[in-house]
Structures are given as C-alpha cells and as structure tokens.
PDB file of C-alpha atoms in Angstrom:
ATOM      1  CA  MET A   1     -10.080  -9.182 -14.666  1.00 87.00           C
ATOM      2  CA  ASP A   2     -13.479  -8.931 -12.743  1.00 94.00           C
ATOM      3  CA  ALA A   3     -13.270  -7.943  -8.793  1.00 95.00           C
ATOM      4  CA  LEU A   4     -13.357 -11.166  -7.534  1.00 96.00           C
ATOM      5  CA  GLU A   5     -11.070 -12.861  -9.678  1.00 96.00           C
ATOM      6  CA  ALA A   6      -8.524  -9.813  -8.244  1.00 96.00           C
ATOM      7  CA  ILE A   7      -9.017 -10.235  -5.156  1.00 97.00           C
ATOM      8  CA  PHE A   8      -8.692 -14.369  -5.150  1.00 97.00           C
ATOM      9  CA  THR A   9      -5.479 -14.410  -7.063  1.00 97.00           C
ATOM     10  CA  ARG A  10      -3.352 -11.089  -5.994  1.00 97.00           C
ATOM     11  CA  ARG A  11      -0.560 -12.580  -4.342  1.00 98.00           C
ATOM     12  CA  SER A  12       2.224 -10.004  -2.866  1.00 98.00           C
ATOM     13  CA  ILE A  13       4.971  -9.532  -4.665  1.00 98.00           C
ATOM     14  CA  ARG A  14       8.826  -9.166  -3.760  1.00 98.00           C
ATOM     15  CA  LYS A  15      10.553 -10.349  -6.947  1.00 98.00           C
ATOM     16  CA  PHE A  16      10.443  -7.702  -9.438  1.00 98.00           C
ATOM     17  CA  THR A  17      11.806  -7.042 -13.476  1.00 97.00           C
ATOM     18  CA  SER A  18      13.480  -4.037 -14.551  1.00 92.00           C
ATOM     19  CA  GLN A  19      10.902  -2.776 -16.926  1.00 97.00           C
ATOM     20  CA  PRO A  20       9.256   0.311 -15.517  1.00 97.00           C
ATOM     21  CA  VAL A  21       5.607   1.081 -15.375  1.00 98.00           C
ATOM     22  CA  SER A  22       3.661   3.525 -17.629  1.00 98.00           C
ATOM     23  CA  GLU A  23       2.582   7.117 -16.144  1.00 98.00           C
ATOM     24  CA  THR A  24      -0.898   5.882 -17.562  1.00 98.00           C
ATOM     25  CA  PHE A  25      -0.512   3.062 -14.740  1.00 98.00           C
ATOM     26  CA  VAL A  26       0.375   4.979 -12.198  1.00 98.00           C
ATOM     27  CA  GLU A  27      -2.618   7.378 -12.283  1.00 98.00           C
ATOM     28  CA  THR A  28      -4.718   4.400 -13.374  1.00 98.00           C
ATOM     29  CA  ILE A  29      -3.728   2.810  -9.949  1.00 98.00           C
ATOM     30  CA  LEU A  30      -3.827   6.512  -7.741  1.00 99.00           C
ATOM     31  CA  ARG A  31      -7.547   6.985  -9.483  1.00 98.00           C
ATOM     32  CA  ALA A  32      -8.623   3.129  -8.396  1.00 98.00           C
ATOM     33  CA  ALA A  33      -6.459   4.463  -4.705  1.00 98.00           C
ATOM     34  CA  MET A  34      -8.434   7.647  -4.546  1.00 98.00           C
ATOM     35  CA  SER A  35     -12.032   5.539  -4.923  1.00 98.00           C
ATOM     36  CA  ALA A  36     -11.692   4.111  -1.721  1.00 98.00           C
ATOM     37  CA  PRO A  37     -14.181   4.990   0.999  1.00 98.00           C
ATOM     38  CA  SER A  38     -13.551   6.909   3.608  1.00 98.00           C
ATOM     39  CA  ALA A  39     -15.279   7.810   7.274  1.00 97.00           C
ATOM     40  CA  GLY A  40     -17.388  11.131   6.027  1.00 97.00           C
ATOM     41  CA  ASN A  41     -16.131  11.423   2.742  1.00 97.00           C
ATOM     42  CA  GLN A  42     -13.203  13.240   4.246  1.00 97.00           C
ATOM     43  CA  GLN A  43     -10.393  11.381   1.982  1.00 98.00           C
ATOM     44  CA  PRO A  44      -7.535  12.065   4.261  1.00 98.00           C
ATOM     45  CA  TRP A  45      -4.781  10.479   2.235  1.00 98.00           C
ATOM     46  CA  HIS A  46      -2.022  11.911  -0.197  1.00 98.00           C
ATOM     47  CA  PHE A  47       0.435   9.898  -1.996  1.00 99.00           C
ATOM     48  CA  ILE A  48       3.897   9.958  -3.291  1.00 99.00           C
ATOM     49  CA  VAL A  49       5.592   7.973  -5.684  1.00 98.00           C
ATOM     50  CA  VAL A  50       8.799   7.415  -5.576  1.00 98.00           C
ATOM     51  CA  ASP A  51      10.653   6.505  -8.551  1.00 98.00           C
ATOM     52  CA  ASP A  52      13.750   8.326  -8.399  1.00 98.00           C
ATOM     53  CA  ARG A  53      16.722   5.071  -7.748  1.00 97.00           C
ATOM     54  CA  THR A  54      18.883   6.943  -4.640  1.00 98.00           C
ATOM     55  CA  LEU A  55      15.479   7.264  -2.847  1.00 98.00           C
ATOM     56  CA  MET A  56      14.071   3.970  -3.398  1.00 98.00           C
ATOM     57  CA  ASP A  57      17.863   2.647  -2.335  1.00 98.00           C
ATOM     58  CA  GLN A  58      17.688   4.280   1.206  1.00 98.00           C
ATOM     59  CA  ILE A  59      14.258   2.941   1.944  1.00 98.00           C
ATOM     60  CA  PRO A  60      15.426  -0.534   3.199  1.00 98.00           C
ATOM     61  CA  THR A  61      17.905   1.424   5.551  1.00 98.00           C
ATOM     62  CA  PHE A  62      14.787   2.493   7.679  1.00 98.00           C
ATOM     63  CA  CYS A  63      12.022   0.096   6.653  1.00 98.00           C
ATOM     64  CA  PRO A  64      13.570  -3.419   6.698  1.00 96.00           C
ATOM     65  CA  TYR A  65      10.388  -4.922   5.150  1.00 97.00           C
ATOM     66  CA  ALA A  66      10.884  -2.868   1.997  1.00 98.00           C
ATOM     67  CA  ALA A  67      14.123  -4.353   0.775  1.00 98.00           C
ATOM     68  CA  MET A  68      12.429  -5.315  -2.348  1.00 98.00           C
ATOM     69  CA  CYS A  69      12.506  -1.798  -3.715  1.00 96.00           C
ATOM     70  CA  ARG A  70      16.182  -2.119  -4.104  1.00 97.00           C
ATOM     71  CA  GLU A  71      14.804  -4.176  -7.322  1.00 96.00           C
ATOM     72  CA  ALA A  72      11.416  -2.106  -8.157  1.00 98.00           C
ATOM     73  CA  PRO A  73      11.158   0.637 -10.524  1.00 98.00           C
ATOM     74  CA  LEU A  74       8.663   2.639  -8.066  1.00 98.00           C
ATOM     75  CA  GLY A  75       6.921   2.253  -4.946  1.00 98.00           C
ATOM     76  CA  ILE A  76       3.666   4.495  -3.528  1.00 99.00           C
ATOM     77  CA  LEU A  77       3.512   5.392  -0.076  1.00 99.00           C
ATOM     78  CA  VAL A  78       0.250   6.696   1.515  1.00 99.00           C
ATOM     79  CA  CYS A  79      -0.177   8.922   3.964  1.00 98.00           C
ATOM     80  CA  GLY A  80      -2.595  10.550   5.884  1.00 98.00           C
ATOM     81  CA  ASP A  81      -3.117  14.042   6.306  1.00 98.00           C
ATOM     82  CA  THR A  82      -4.353  14.677   9.744  1.00 97.00           C
ATOM     83  CA  ALA A  83      -5.690  18.531   9.205  1.00 97.00           C
ATOM     84  CA  LEU A  84      -7.616  16.434   6.280  1.00 96.00           C
ATOM     85  CA  GLU A  85      -9.896  15.018   8.961  1.00 93.00           C
ATOM     86  CA  LYS A  86     -13.763  15.498   9.432  1.00 94.00           C
ATOM     87  CA  HIS A  87     -13.365  12.253  12.429  1.00 96.00           C
ATOM     88  CA  GLN A  88     -10.323  12.187  14.151  1.00 95.00           C
ATOM     89  CA  GLY A  89      -9.005   8.246  13.893  1.00 95.00           C
ATOM     90  CA  PHE A  90     -10.286   7.143  11.075  1.00 97.00           C
ATOM     91  CA  TRP A  91      -7.385   8.239   8.367  1.00 98.00           C
ATOM     92  CA  VAL A  92      -5.690   4.752   9.296  1.00 98.00           C
ATOM     93  CA  GLN A  93      -8.819   2.632   8.397  1.00 98.00           C
ATOM     94  CA  ASP A  94      -9.712   5.475   5.235  1.00 98.00           C
ATOM     95  CA  CYS A  95      -5.394   4.503   4.168  1.00 98.00           C
ATOM     96  CA  SER A  96      -6.203   0.900   4.760  1.00 98.00           C
ATOM     97  CA  ALA A  97      -9.152   0.942   2.018  1.00 98.00           C
ATOM     98  CA  ALA A  98      -7.236   2.802  -0.269  1.00 98.00           C
ATOM     99  CA  THR A  99      -3.711   0.724  -0.399  1.00 98.00           C
ATOM    100  CA  GLN A 100      -6.465  -1.961  -0.580  1.00 98.00           C
ATOM    101  CA  ASN A 101      -7.724  -0.551  -4.142  1.00 98.00           C
ATOM    102  CA  LEU A 102      -4.384   0.593  -4.591  1.00 98.00           C
ATOM    103  CA  LEU A 103      -2.830  -3.225  -4.498  1.00 98.00           C
ATOM    104  CA  LEU A 104      -5.858  -4.293  -6.396  1.00 98.00           C
ATOM    105  CA  ALA A 105      -5.700  -2.353  -8.983  1.00 98.00           C
ATOM    106  CA  ALA A 106      -1.754  -3.009  -9.688  1.00 98.00           C
ATOM    107  CA  HIS A 107      -2.887  -6.986  -9.906  1.00 98.00           C
ATOM    108  CA  ALA A 108      -5.353  -5.531 -12.237  1.00 98.00           C
ATOM    109  CA  LEU A 109      -3.097  -4.350 -14.393  1.00 98.00           C
ATOM    110  CA  GLY A 110      -0.869  -7.530 -14.432  1.00 98.00           C
ATOM    111  CA  LEU A 111       1.816  -5.342 -12.106  1.00 98.00           C
ATOM    112  CA  GLY A 112       3.191  -6.989  -9.021  1.00 98.00           C
ATOM    113  CA  ALA A 113       2.680  -4.939  -5.585  1.00 98.00           C
ATOM    114  CA  VAL A 114       3.327  -5.637  -1.485  1.00 98.00           C
ATOM    115  CA  TRP A 115       2.293  -3.730   1.163  1.00 98.00           C
ATOM    116  CA  THR A 116       5.055  -2.958   3.127  1.00 98.00           C
ATOM    117  CA  GLY A 117       4.002  -1.623   6.846  1.00 98.00           C
ATOM    118  CA  VAL A 118       4.967   1.688   8.148  1.00 98.00           C
ATOM    119  CA  TYR A 119       2.482   3.094  10.075  1.00 98.00           C
ATOM    120  CA  PRO A 120       2.848   3.171  13.496  1.00 98.00           C
ATOM    121  CA  ARG A 121       5.990   2.157  13.585  1.00 98.00           C
ATOM    122  CA  ASN A 122       7.963   5.280  15.084  1.00 98.00           C
ATOM    123  CA  GLU A 123      11.575   4.730  12.723  1.00 98.00           C
ATOM    124  CA  ARG A 124       9.760   3.939   9.601  1.00 98.00           C
ATOM    125  CA  VAL A 125       7.197   7.336   9.973  1.00 98.00           C
ATOM    126  CA  ARG A 126      10.812   9.199  10.963  1.00 98.00           C
ATOM    127  CA  GLY A 127      12.307   7.657   8.150  1.00 98.00           C
ATOM    128  CA  PHE A 128      10.472   8.330   5.403  1.00 98.00           C
ATOM    129  CA  ARG A 129       9.071  11.867   7.066  1.00 98.00           C
ATOM    130  CA  GLU A 130      13.245  12.682   7.058  1.00 98.00           C
ATOM    131  CA  LEU A 131      13.739  11.131   2.937  1.00 98.00           C
ATOM    132  CA  LEU A 132      10.936  12.303   1.009  1.00 98.00           C
ATOM    133  CA  LYS A 133      10.270  15.306   3.712  1.00 98.00           C
ATOM    134  CA  ILE A 134       6.963  15.208   4.648  1.00 98.00           C
ATOM    135  CA  PRO A 135       5.009  17.722   7.047  1.00 98.00           C
ATOM    136  CA  SER A 136       4.319  17.030  10.724  1.00 97.00           C
ATOM    137  CA  HIS A 137       0.656  16.252   9.993  1.00 97.00           C
ATOM    138  CA  VAL A 138       1.252  14.307   7.554  1.00 98.00           C
ATOM    139  CA  ILE A 139       1.542  10.405   8.521  1.00 98.00           C
ATOM    140  CA  PRO A 140       3.365   7.799   6.737  1.00 98.00           C
ATOM    141  CA  PHE A 141       0.839   5.278   6.503  1.00 98.00           C
ATOM    142  CA  ALA A 142       2.009   2.447   4.033  1.00 98.00           C
ATOM    143  CA  PHE A 143       4.211   2.120   1.470  1.00 98.00           C
ATOM    144  CA  VAL A 144       3.965  -0.327  -2.018  1.00 99.00           C
ATOM    145  CA  VAL A 145       6.462  -1.282  -3.680  1.00 98.00           C
ATOM    146  CA  ILE A 146       5.111  -1.861  -7.526  1.00 98.00           C
ATOM    147  CA  GLY A 147       6.537  -2.994 -10.359  1.00 98.00           C
ATOM    148  CA  TYR A 148       6.764  -5.915 -13.102  1.00 98.00           C
ATOM    149  CA  PRO A 149       6.489  -9.554 -11.414  1.00 98.00           C
ATOM    150  CA  ALA A 150       9.529 -11.690 -11.799  1.00 98.00           C
ATOM    151  CA  GLU A 151       7.765 -14.262  -9.789  1.00 97.00           C
ATOM    152  CA  HIS A 152       4.279 -15.986  -9.508  1.00 96.00           C
ATOM    153  CA  PRO A 153       3.490 -17.756  -6.405  1.00 96.00           C
ATOM    154  CA  GLN A 154      -0.384 -19.398  -6.839  1.00 96.00           C
ATOM    155  CA  PRO A 155      -3.306 -18.078  -5.278  1.00 95.00           C
ATOM    156  CA  VAL A 156      -4.358 -19.764  -1.625  1.00 94.00           C
ATOM    157  CA  ASP A 157      -7.364 -20.030  -0.060  1.00 96.00           C
ATOM    158  CA  ARG A 158      -7.640 -18.350   3.089  1.00 96.00           C
ATOM    159  CA  PHE A 159     -11.072 -19.296   3.868  1.00 97.00           C
ATOM    160  CA  ARG A 160     -11.025 -20.175   7.994  1.00 98.00           C
ATOM    161  CA  PRO A 161     -14.850 -21.032   8.589  1.00 97.00           C
ATOM    162  CA  ASP A 162     -13.469 -21.002  12.015  1.00 97.00           C
ATOM    163  CA  ARG A 163     -13.161 -17.497  12.277  1.00 97.00           C
ATOM    164  CA  ILE A 164     -16.380 -16.851  11.641  1.00 98.00           C
ATOM    165  CA  ARG A 165     -19.128 -16.319  14.308  1.00 97.00           C
ATOM    166  CA  ARG A 166     -22.712 -15.785  13.795  1.00 97.00           C
ATOM    167  CA  ASN A 167     -24.456 -13.289  16.024  1.00 98.00           C
ATOM    168  CA  LEU A 168     -22.569 -13.887  19.037  1.00 97.00           C
ATOM    169  CA  TRP A 169     -18.677 -14.493  19.680  1.00 96.00           C
TER     170      TRP A 169
END
C-alpha cells in the first residue's frame, strides 16, 4: 500500500476480532510513530503498549469513547514528556504527528485502529496516569485502540473546497 492509498483509505475502526497482533507488527507501528517529525527534533514522546486484559477493561471507566478496547487485543497510549521539550508546548503537535503515523502504519499492515482523545480532558489524563503509574512530567495524550478489524467502513471523500483560502482569508 502506498502512502496516498493509506491516507485516503484509512478509517477509524471500532469493532475488532480477538486475533492477537504480533510483536513484529507492534514494533513496526512504534517505529513508524517514532519516525514522525517533531519541533527541533525533540521527539518528546513515550508509548505505553497496553495488552493486559484487566487494564484494557478498566480504560472505558474514565475514557468513555474507548469502550471498544474491551474487544481489541491492544492499545497504545501516546504520551508527551515535558522534560524532553526543547520548544515548550510543541509536544502536542509532535505527539499528534506520531499518532497519525501510528494510525497509518496500522492500516498499512492490515490492522484497524481508532484514535481516542485523552489530552486535554483532565479526567482521562488522570485516569491513565493512575492506572498505568505514569510520572507527573509525562502527559497521556491519545489512546489508540488496535486490532484486526471486524468491520470494514468504506473510504469517504472528505475534500472540502469551501475550506480552502489562498493567500488571504
């Protein structure tokens, strides 16, 4: 699958089979995430792979839009580390780029994934911090639920010419 095909055909998947995801695929996905650009090459991210069923089942209690993780074999929590920042505040953009790379890599490998928002919702940040014992300088940013898709939504053309300006508003 080439890059444009991956971008245009990727969809958020919320239904998964129970088939496990190989460690090779997990490493490939994480390598893709860490290949994202970052401000000043600061790479302020950390990733927590969550595949423990007890932990996965607790996540929807504080992150309600991640209910599908009860079916999926794993999730990856993308976190920003403020201690690694060279350019204050850009960790959000850096982690966003890493999350998008992660999603595209999962899709290119034939997996399904969905980005569930964590930051800036305090109750979600606190929930992940407590559940996964995350230190205070590391901020949970996004939880990506991953597995083999049990649904296959069709691509949607989201191009909106009315949202484009040239030179001035």
